[in-house]
Tab-separated table of C-alpha atoms and ligand atoms in Angstrom:
chain	number	residue	atom	x	y	z
B	1	MET	CA	-17.166	-25.987	-8.861
B	2	ILE	CA	-18.320	-25.855	-12.474
B	3	ASP	CA	-21.394	-23.801	-13.340
B	4	PRO	CA	-23.994	-24.685	-16.008
B	5	PHE	CA	-22.068	-22.708	-18.628
B	6	GLY	CA	-18.860	-24.639	-18.007
B	7	ARG	CA	-17.139	-21.878	-16.059
B	8	ALA	CA	-14.974	-22.938	-13.101
B	9	VAL	CA	-15.706	-20.877	-10.009
B	10	SER	CA	-12.333	-20.324	-8.370
B	11	TYR	CA	-12.656	-16.852	-6.894
B	12	LEU	CA	-14.704	-15.822	-3.847
B	13	ARG	CA	-15.169	-12.234	-2.755
B	14	VAL	CA	-16.308	-11.843	0.819
B	15	SER	CA	-17.871	-8.698	2.216
B	16	VAL	CA	-17.109	-8.926	5.936
B	17	THR	CA	-19.177	-5.872	6.890
B	18	ASP	CA	-21.612	-3.518	5.190
B	19	ARG	CA	-20.398	-0.670	7.405
B	20	CYS	CA	-17.919	1.967	6.418
B	21	ASP	CA	-16.169	5.023	7.829
B	22	PHE	CA	-16.641	6.862	4.485
B	23	ARG	CA	-19.807	7.772	2.595
B	24	CYS	CA	-18.596	7.918	-1.025
B	25	VAL	CA	-21.311	9.690	-2.969
B	26	TYR	CA	-21.578	7.049	-5.739
B	27	CYS	CA	-21.693	4.200	-3.214
B	28	MET	CA	-23.821	5.243	-0.251
B	29	SER	CA	-26.306	7.837	0.844
B	30	GLU	CA	-25.227	9.911	3.820
B	31	ASP	CA	-27.762	8.375	6.199
B	32	MET	CA	-27.235	4.735	5.280
B	33	ALA	CA	-29.183	2.153	7.239
B	34	PHE	CA	-26.812	-0.664	8.135
B	35	LEU	CA	-27.632	-4.247	9.023
B	36	PRO	CA	-28.393	-5.026	12.655
B	37	LYS	CA	-25.301	-6.660	14.147
B	38	ALA	CA	-27.320	-9.792	15.039
B	39	GLU	CA	-27.780	-10.556	11.329
B	40	VAL	CA	-24.095	-10.437	10.572
B	41	LEU	CA	-22.080	-13.643	10.619
B	42	SER	CA	-19.432	-13.989	13.288
B	43	LEU	CA	-15.807	-14.080	12.186
B	44	GLU	CA	-15.738	-17.779	13.104
B	45	GLU	CA	-18.721	-18.391	10.801
B	46	LEU	CA	-17.084	-16.435	7.981
B	47	ASP	CA	-13.948	-18.504	8.466
B	48	ARG	CA	-15.953	-21.726	8.252
B	49	LEU	CA	-17.775	-20.552	5.118
B	50	CYS	CA	-14.549	-19.526	3.400
B	51	GLY	CA	-13.049	-22.868	4.361
B	52	ALA	CA	-15.932	-24.675	2.664
B	53	PHE	CA	-15.348	-22.719	-0.565
B	54	VAL	CA	-11.609	-23.376	-0.456
B	55	ARG	CA	-12.296	-27.081	-0.018
B	56	LYS	CA	-14.534	-26.884	-3.088
B	57	GLY	CA	-11.842	-25.371	-5.257
B	58	VAL	CA	-11.708	-21.632	-4.629
B	59	ARG	CA	-8.088	-20.546	-5.214
B	60	LYS	CA	-8.428	-16.843	-4.589
B	61	LEU	CA	-10.147	-14.984	-1.763
B	62	ARG	CA	-10.746	-11.240	-1.624
B	63	ILE	CA	-11.861	-9.626	1.621
B	64	THR	CA	-13.936	-6.531	1.037
B	65	GLY	CA	-16.933	-4.606	2.402
B	66	GLY	CA	-18.133	-1.966	3.324
B	67	GLU	CA	-14.745	-1.148	4.720
B	68	PRO	CA	-13.283	-4.506	5.770
B	69	LEU	CA	-10.658	-2.995	8.053
B	70	VAL	CA	-13.247	-1.288	10.286
B	71	ARG	CA	-14.685	-4.647	11.345
B	72	ARG	CA	-13.508	-5.390	14.868
B	73	ASN	CA	-10.923	-8.186	14.993
B	74	VAL	CA	-10.893	-8.646	11.230
B	75	MET	CA	-7.174	-9.423	11.461
B	76	TRP	CA	-8.076	-12.621	13.313
B	77	LEU	CA	-10.041	-13.730	10.236
B	78	LEU	CA	-7.212	-12.802	7.884
B	79	GLY	CA	-4.780	-14.753	10.039
B	80	ARG	CA	-7.064	-17.793	9.937
B	81	LEU	CA	-7.495	-17.566	6.177
B	82	GLY	CA	-3.723	-17.331	5.807
B	83	ARG	CA	-3.495	-21.013	6.777
B	84	HIS	CA	-4.992	-21.945	3.391
B	85	LEU	CA	-2.047	-20.180	1.752
B	86	ASP	CA	0.374	-22.143	3.939
B	87	SER	CA	-1.299	-25.431	3.013
B	88	GLY	CA	-1.197	-24.566	-0.692
B	89	ALA	CA	-5.010	-24.792	-1.002
B	90	LEU	CA	-5.237	-21.084	-1.781
B	91	ASP	CA	-3.138	-19.123	-4.284
B	92	GLU	CA	-3.998	-15.655	-3.112
B	93	LEU	CA	-5.577	-13.715	-0.266
B	94	THR	CA	-6.304	-10.082	-1.082
B	95	VAL	CA	-8.110	-7.108	0.410
B	96	THR	CA	-9.980	-4.138	-1.045
B	97	THR	CA	-9.848	-1.123	1.236
B	98	ASN	CA	-10.351	2.616	1.368
B	99	GLY	CA	-7.005	2.881	3.169
B	100	SER	CA	-8.252	4.674	6.275
B	101	GLN	CA	-7.020	1.937	8.661
B	102	LEU	CA	-4.008	0.772	6.678
B	103	SER	CA	-1.348	2.518	8.727
B	104	ARG	CA	-2.048	0.274	11.675
B	105	HIS	CA	-2.792	-2.929	9.758
B	106	ALA	CA	-0.342	-3.008	6.828
B	107	ASP	CA	2.415	-5.039	8.536
B	108	GLU	CA	-0.077	-7.489	9.978
B	109	LEU	CA	-1.695	-7.967	6.569
B	110	PHE	CA	1.689	-8.924	5.179
B	111	ARG	CA	2.229	-11.366	8.046
B	112	CYS	CA	-1.140	-12.977	7.253
B	113	GLY	CA	0.102	-13.720	3.737
B	114	VAL	CA	-1.550	-10.833	1.903
B	115	ARG	CA	0.771	-9.601	-0.861
B	116	ARG	CA	-1.500	-7.384	-2.936
B	117	ILE	CA	-4.259	-4.986	-1.994
B	118	ASN	CA	-6.661	-2.839	-3.972
B	119	LEU	CA	-7.002	0.655	-2.646
B	120	SER	CA	-9.839	2.920	-3.695
B	121	LEU	CA	-8.948	6.544	-4.301
B	122	ASP	CA	-10.778	8.809	-6.725
B	123	THR	CA	-8.765	12.007	-6.425
B	124	LEU	CA	-5.411	13.384	-5.248
B	125	ASP	CA	-6.980	16.692	-4.281
B	126	ARG	CA	-7.693	17.044	-0.562
B	127	ASP	CA	-10.872	19.126	-0.998
B	128	LYS	CA	-12.274	16.913	-3.720
B	129	PHE	CA	-11.470	13.876	-1.591
B	130	LEU	CA	-13.633	15.229	1.194
B	131	ALA	CA	-16.382	16.062	-1.293
B	132	ILE	CA	-16.460	12.560	-2.788
B	133	THR	CA	-16.028	10.520	0.428
B	134	ARG	CA	-18.018	12.968	2.592
B	135	TRP	CA	-16.272	11.685	5.744
B	136	GLY	CA	-12.812	10.573	4.599
B	137	LYS	CA	-9.499	11.844	5.984
B	138	PHE	CA	-7.130	12.369	3.059
B	139	ASP	CA	-3.910	12.428	5.093
B	140	ARG	CA	-4.749	9.139	6.780
B	141	VAL	CA	-5.259	7.466	3.416
B	142	MET	CA	-1.971	8.847	2.105
B	143	ALA	CA	-0.188	7.598	5.243
B	144	GLY	CA	-1.943	4.241	4.783
B	145	ILE	CA	-0.664	3.897	1.218
B	146	GLU	CA	2.895	4.686	2.298
B	147	ALA	CA	2.617	2.162	5.159
B	148	ALA	CA	1.349	-0.519	2.777
B	149	LEU	CA	4.206	0.059	0.323
B	150	ARG	CA	6.726	0.032	3.198
B	151	ALA	CA	5.268	-3.255	4.463
B	152	GLY	CA	5.973	-4.800	1.055
B	153	LEU	CA	2.385	-4.921	-0.175
B	154	GLN	CA	1.752	-4.356	-3.853
B	155	VAL	CA	-0.909	-1.652	-4.082
B	156	LYS	CA	-3.283	-1.253	-7.011
B	157	LEU	CA	-5.321	1.893	-7.107
B	158	ASN	CA	-9.027	1.696	-8.008
B	159	THR	CA	-10.464	4.959	-9.269
B	160	VAL	CA	-14.103	5.427	-10.184
B	161	ALA	CA	-14.222	7.694	-13.252
B	162	LEU	CA	-16.846	10.355	-12.651
B	163	ARG	CA	-18.075	13.000	-15.024
B	164	ASN	CA	-17.408	16.576	-13.866
B	165	PHE	CA	-15.323	15.289	-11.002
B	166	ASN	CA	-12.036	13.617	-11.872
B	167	GLU	CA	-11.812	13.233	-15.649
B	168	ASP	CA	-9.275	16.084	-15.720
B	169	GLU	CA	-7.163	14.404	-13.008
B	170	ILE	CA	-6.525	11.029	-14.566
B	171	ASP	CA	-3.180	12.084	-16.117
B	172	ARG	CA	-1.926	13.158	-12.716
B	173	ILE	CA	-3.148	9.932	-11.092
B	174	ILE	CA	-1.407	7.852	-13.794
B	175	ALA	CA	1.871	9.696	-13.175
B	176	TRP	CA	1.465	9.471	-9.386
B	177	CYS	CA	0.914	5.708	-9.605
B	178	GLY	CA	3.863	5.383	-11.984
B	179	ASP	CA	6.154	7.073	-9.440
B	180	ARG	CA	5.121	4.539	-6.787
B	181	GLY	CA	5.157	1.397	-8.947
B	182	MET	CA	1.419	1.058	-8.608
B	183	ASP	CA	-1.047	-0.199	-11.212
B	184	LEU	CA	-4.254	1.725	-11.743
B	185	THR	CA	-7.734	0.495	-12.582
B	186	LEU	CA	-10.426	2.878	-13.721
B	187	ILE	CA	-13.987	1.841	-12.925
B	188	GLU	CA	-17.126	2.980	-14.669
B	189	ALA	CA	-19.803	3.919	-12.120
B	190	MET	CA	-22.337	1.123	-11.704
B	191	PRO	CA	-26.046	1.529	-10.991
B	192	LEU	CA	-26.082	-0.184	-7.598
B	193	GLY	CA	-28.253	0.994	-4.721
B	194	ASP	CA	-30.105	4.155	-3.936
B	195	ILE	CA	-27.875	7.202	-3.493
B	196	ASP	CA	-28.572	10.928	-3.216
B	197	GLY	CA	-28.502	12.087	-6.858
B	198	HIS	CA	-28.804	10.682	-10.339
B	199	ARG	CA	-26.496	8.006	-11.698
B	200	ALA	CA	-26.630	9.211	-15.262
B	201	ASP	CA	-25.133	12.550	-14.136
B	202	GLN	CA	-21.986	10.769	-12.925
B	203	HIS	CA	-21.642	8.362	-15.770
B	204	LEU	CA	-18.434	8.754	-17.758
B	205	PRO	CA	-17.903	6.105	-20.457
B	206	LEU	CA	-14.387	4.704	-20.232
B	207	SER	CA	-14.266	4.347	-24.020
B	208	THR	CA	-14.297	8.156	-24.265
B	209	LEU	CA	-11.752	8.508	-21.483
B	210	GLN	CA	-9.432	5.940	-23.082
B	211	GLU	CA	-9.465	7.809	-26.404
B	212	ASP	CA	-8.558	10.991	-24.577
B	213	LEU	CA	-5.736	9.337	-22.580
B	214	ALA	CA	-4.327	7.796	-25.770
B	215	GLU	CA	-3.514	11.315	-27.001
B	216	ARG	CA	-0.934	11.721	-24.245
B	217	TRP	CA	0.055	8.197	-23.166
B	218	THR	CA	1.199	5.200	-25.197
B	219	LEU	CA	-1.341	2.540	-24.278
B	220	LEU	CA	-0.131	-0.892	-25.319
B	221	PRO	CA	-2.268	-4.025	-25.425
B	222	SER	CA	-1.733	-6.387	-22.482
B	223	GLU	CA	-2.381	-10.103	-22.262
B	224	HIS	CA	-3.195	-9.844	-18.547
B	225	ARG	CA	-6.577	-11.407	-17.625
B	226	THR	CA	-8.237	-12.077	-14.278
B	227	GLY	CA	-11.579	-13.561	-15.334
B	228	GLY	CA	-13.277	-10.357	-14.203
B	229	PRO	CA	-14.692	-7.305	-15.921
B	230	ALA	CA	-11.350	-5.502	-16.271
B	231	ARG	CA	-9.487	-5.137	-19.579
B	232	TYR	CA	-5.814	-4.279	-19.256
B	233	LEU	CA	-3.391	-2.071	-21.110
B	234	GLU	CA	0.218	-1.221	-20.419
B	235	ILE	CA	1.247	2.402	-20.130
B	236	LYS	CA	4.591	2.564	-21.935
B	237	GLU	CA	5.761	5.765	-20.228
B	238	THR	CA	5.307	4.443	-16.661
B	239	GLY	CA	5.622	0.692	-17.246
B	240	GLN	CA	2.503	0.187	-15.118
B	241	ARG	CA	-0.744	-1.542	-15.985
B	242	LEU	CA	-3.958	0.333	-16.649
B	243	GLY	CA	-7.156	-1.642	-16.016
B	244	LEU	CA	-10.519	-0.542	-17.373
B	245	ILE	CA	-13.640	-1.916	-15.705
B	246	THR	CA	-16.719	-1.415	-17.835
B	247	PRO	CA	-19.305	-3.479	-16.017
B	248	LEU	CA	-22.105	-2.345	-18.295
B	249	SER	CA	-20.545	-4.227	-21.175
B	250	HIS	CA	-21.304	-7.938	-21.462
B	251	ASN	CA	-18.129	-9.242	-22.975
B	252	PHE	CA	-16.546	-10.456	-19.737
B	253	CYS	CA	-19.433	-12.614	-18.488
B	254	GLU	CA	-18.367	-15.669	-20.451
B	255	SER	CA	-15.096	-15.891	-18.538
B	256	CYS	CA	-16.621	-15.052	-15.132
B	257	ASN	CA	-14.939	-17.116	-12.416
B	258	ARG	CA	-16.346	-15.492	-9.268
B	259	VAL	CA	-19.142	-15.430	-6.731
B	260	ARG	CA	-19.760	-12.985	-3.889
B	261	LEU	CA	-20.634	-13.624	-0.276
B	262	THR	CA	-22.181	-10.969	1.970
B	263	CYS	CA	-21.567	-10.592	5.694
B	264	THR	CA	-24.967	-12.183	6.382
B	265	GLY	CA	-24.038	-15.331	4.467
B	266	THR	CA	-25.956	-14.556	1.277
B	267	LEU	CA	-24.224	-15.749	-1.858
B	268	TYR	CA	-24.671	-13.704	-5.042
B	269	MET	CA	-23.757	-15.654	-8.119
B	270	CYS	CA	-23.596	-12.472	-10.241
B	271	LEU	CA	-22.912	-8.848	-9.259
B	272	GLY	CA	-25.574	-7.695	-11.707
B	273	GLN	CA	-28.411	-10.074	-10.800
B	274	ASP	CA	-30.653	-10.280	-7.752
B	275	ASP	CA	-30.752	-14.059	-7.473
B	276	ALA	CA	-28.997	-15.186	-4.294
B	277	ALA	CA	-28.633	-18.206	-2.028
B	278	ASP	CA	-28.828	-18.157	1.747
B	279	LEU	CA	-25.886	-20.022	3.237
B	280	ARG	CA	-26.434	-18.819	6.805
B	281	ALA	CA	-29.296	-21.236	7.525
B	282	PRO	CA	-27.436	-24.399	6.419
B	283	LEU	CA	-24.300	-23.100	8.156
B	284	ARG	CA	-26.105	-22.683	11.472
B	285	GLU	CA	-28.304	-25.727	11.201
B	286	SER	CA	-25.520	-28.232	11.579
B	287	ALA	CA	-21.909	-28.288	12.746
B	288	ASP	CA	-21.270	-30.755	9.967
B	289	ASP	CA	-20.663	-29.165	6.535
B	290	GLY	CA	-22.986	-31.508	4.573
B	291	LEU	CA	-25.922	-29.094	4.368
B	292	LEU	CA	-23.648	-26.176	3.602
B	293	ASP	CA	-21.865	-28.042	0.811
B	294	ALA	CA	-25.212	-28.991	-0.746
B	295	ALA	CA	-26.425	-25.365	-0.577
B	296	ILE	CA	-23.217	-24.142	-2.260
B	297	ASP	CA	-23.545	-26.752	-5.023
B	298	ALA	CA	-27.183	-25.766	-5.621
B	299	ALA	CA	-26.215	-22.074	-5.814
B	300	ILE	CA	-23.384	-22.637	-8.307
B	301	ALA	CA	-25.825	-24.634	-10.442
B	302	ARG	CA	-27.918	-21.437	-10.708
B	303	LYS	CA	-25.096	-19.053	-11.697
B	304	PRO	CA	-26.586	-16.974	-14.510
B	305	LYS	CA	-25.024	-16.527	-17.912
B	306	GLY	CA	-24.618	-12.764	-17.553
B	307	HIS	CA	-25.713	-9.587	-15.873
B	308	ASP	CA	-28.566	-7.215	-16.464
B	309	PHE	CA	-27.451	-3.654	-15.769
B	310	ILE	CA	-29.352	-0.764	-17.239
B	311	ILE	CA	-28.323	2.817	-16.553
B	312	ASP	CA	-30.965	5.454	-17.136
B	313	ARG	CA	-33.074	7.958	-15.258
B	314	ALA	CA	-35.098	5.190	-13.670
B	315	ASP	CA	-32.100	4.148	-11.625
B	316	PRO	CA	-30.979	2.243	-9.703
B	317	SER	CA	-31.292	-0.955	-11.719
B	318	LEU	CA	-30.383	-3.009	-8.641
B	319	SER	CA	-31.504	-2.112	-5.182
B	320	ARG	CA	-28.524	-3.395	-3.224
B	321	HIS	CA	-25.508	-1.186	-2.642
B	322	MET	CA	-21.979	-2.100	-3.641
B	323	SER	CA	-21.123	-2.083	0.076
B	324	VAL	CA	-23.379	-5.119	0.539
B	325	THR	CA	-21.807	-7.365	-2.086
B	326	GLY	CA	-18.391	-5.716	-2.043
B	327	GLY	CA	-16.620	-4.217	-5.058
Y	1	LIG	N1	-14.514	0.183	1.203
Y	1	LIG	C1	-13.621	-0.509	0.333
Y	1	LIG	C2	-13.160	0.388	-0.779
Y	1	LIG	O1	-13.711	1.462	-0.971
Y	1	LIG	O2	-12.232	-0.009	-1.456
Y	1	LIG	C3	-14.168	-1.801	-0.244
Y	1	LIG	C4	-15.588	-1.818	-0.695
Y	1	LIG	S1	-15.996	-0.723	-2.028
Y	1	LIG	C5	-17.711	-1.083	-2.206
Y	1	LIG	C6	-15.209	-1.527	-3.394
Y	1	LIG	C7	-15.066	-0.733	-4.662
Y	1	LIG	O3	-16.348	-0.485	-5.193
Y	1	LIG	C8	-14.410	0.620	-4.501
Y	1	LIG	O4	-13.317	0.694	-5.388
Y	1	LIG	C9	-15.476	1.595	-4.889
Y	1	LIG	O5	-14.936	2.727	-5.510
Y	1	LIG	C10	-16.337	0.781	-5.807
Y	1	LIG	N2	-17.724	1.230	-5.933
Y	1	LIG	C11	-18.625	1.470	-4.962
Y	1	LIG	N3	-19.816	1.835	-5.479
Y	1	LIG	C12	-19.672	1.815	-6.817
Y	1	LIG	C13	-20.522	2.075	-7.906
Y	1	LIG	N4	-21.790	2.418	-7.735
Y	1	LIG	N5	-20.008	1.957	-9.153
Y	1	LIG	C14	-18.722	1.583	-9.352
Y	1	LIG	N6	-17.867	1.306	-8.371
Y	1	LIG	C15	-18.330	1.426	-7.113
Y	2	LIG	FE1	-17.076	2.942	1.904
Y	2	LIG	FE2	-15.773	1.809	-0.088
Y	2	LIG	FE3	-18.364	2.530	-0.374
Y	2	LIG	FE4	-16.517	4.399	-0.202
Y	2	LIG	S1	-16.685	2.863	-1.824
Y	2	LIG	S2	-18.457	4.343	0.933
Y	2	LIG	S3	-15.050	3.519	1.150
Y	2	LIG	S4	-17.585	0.972	0.966
């Protein structure tokens, strides 16, 4: 799949549910309205959709949400998707999770062919964890991380950098990750969806944070690239990678290799644009994949050149939450 700007689309992120057992303050409001279950694609339909993308050249699939591991029977889907790894059609199957259900699923994830997961954790302080997730159980997440490492999964931590919340904790998180052989990616808060509170209050530019970190850590340039918004450095003292995701900058759009599918079968060609294609109708209209393939081709032909985020008091710049399109 080649888009109008010559970029090959080889990476599909799939949000398998918009629901979550946490209510992270930058992601959701406390009384989120979730989609009626009838609108959500079945796991069989998600499997068929993913299969169509793999046939069209997707080499990497990431399962996300909402919290993907709270969807009932999600392991069935992961097992099914694992067959594309066995056939060689897919290079990688990954998951982004808050870790709450990892203790019971880590071994099974490994059996399905998952080798790397992204785990979101913004603080190592139990009280702050409760404050930021509203509903999260810190000990369960810690146990989940240990279970994942024991199962042989490589774990990368995703930490949203938030002003007046965790900027004084990043050194500790870097060291903690270093001790466990985990990479760390810092994410700048993005203006997605209506939340309780103002975005600009949370916004902490990673450029400032990086300058501060460089006073205590040796941050070496890294050649690592994923086609996404992250830039990578290597932390000499720990030997681990430090990713910096600054979605408000534009300089990654030209290498963008990804599209995002929601649990209702809506395809977003850009995280920062509202244009989307409905794949549920062509999926349901015919058991044959002809209509679906044509709808995917038409969507890729509309992939925009870049995003359109603006962060200011008139937030949010996009009405959909991150839990709809996945992180
Ligand atoms: N529930 C899973 C989790 O938390 O990892 C997967 C979905 S979550 C939407 C994916 C990632 O998006 C998480 O790392 C989360 O911190 C991040 N995220 C959510 N809302 C965000 C926002 N407004 N700005 C930046 N990152 C955000
Ligand atoms: Fe749930 Fe992930 Fe959003 Fe937190 S960031 S509320 S864990 S979907």
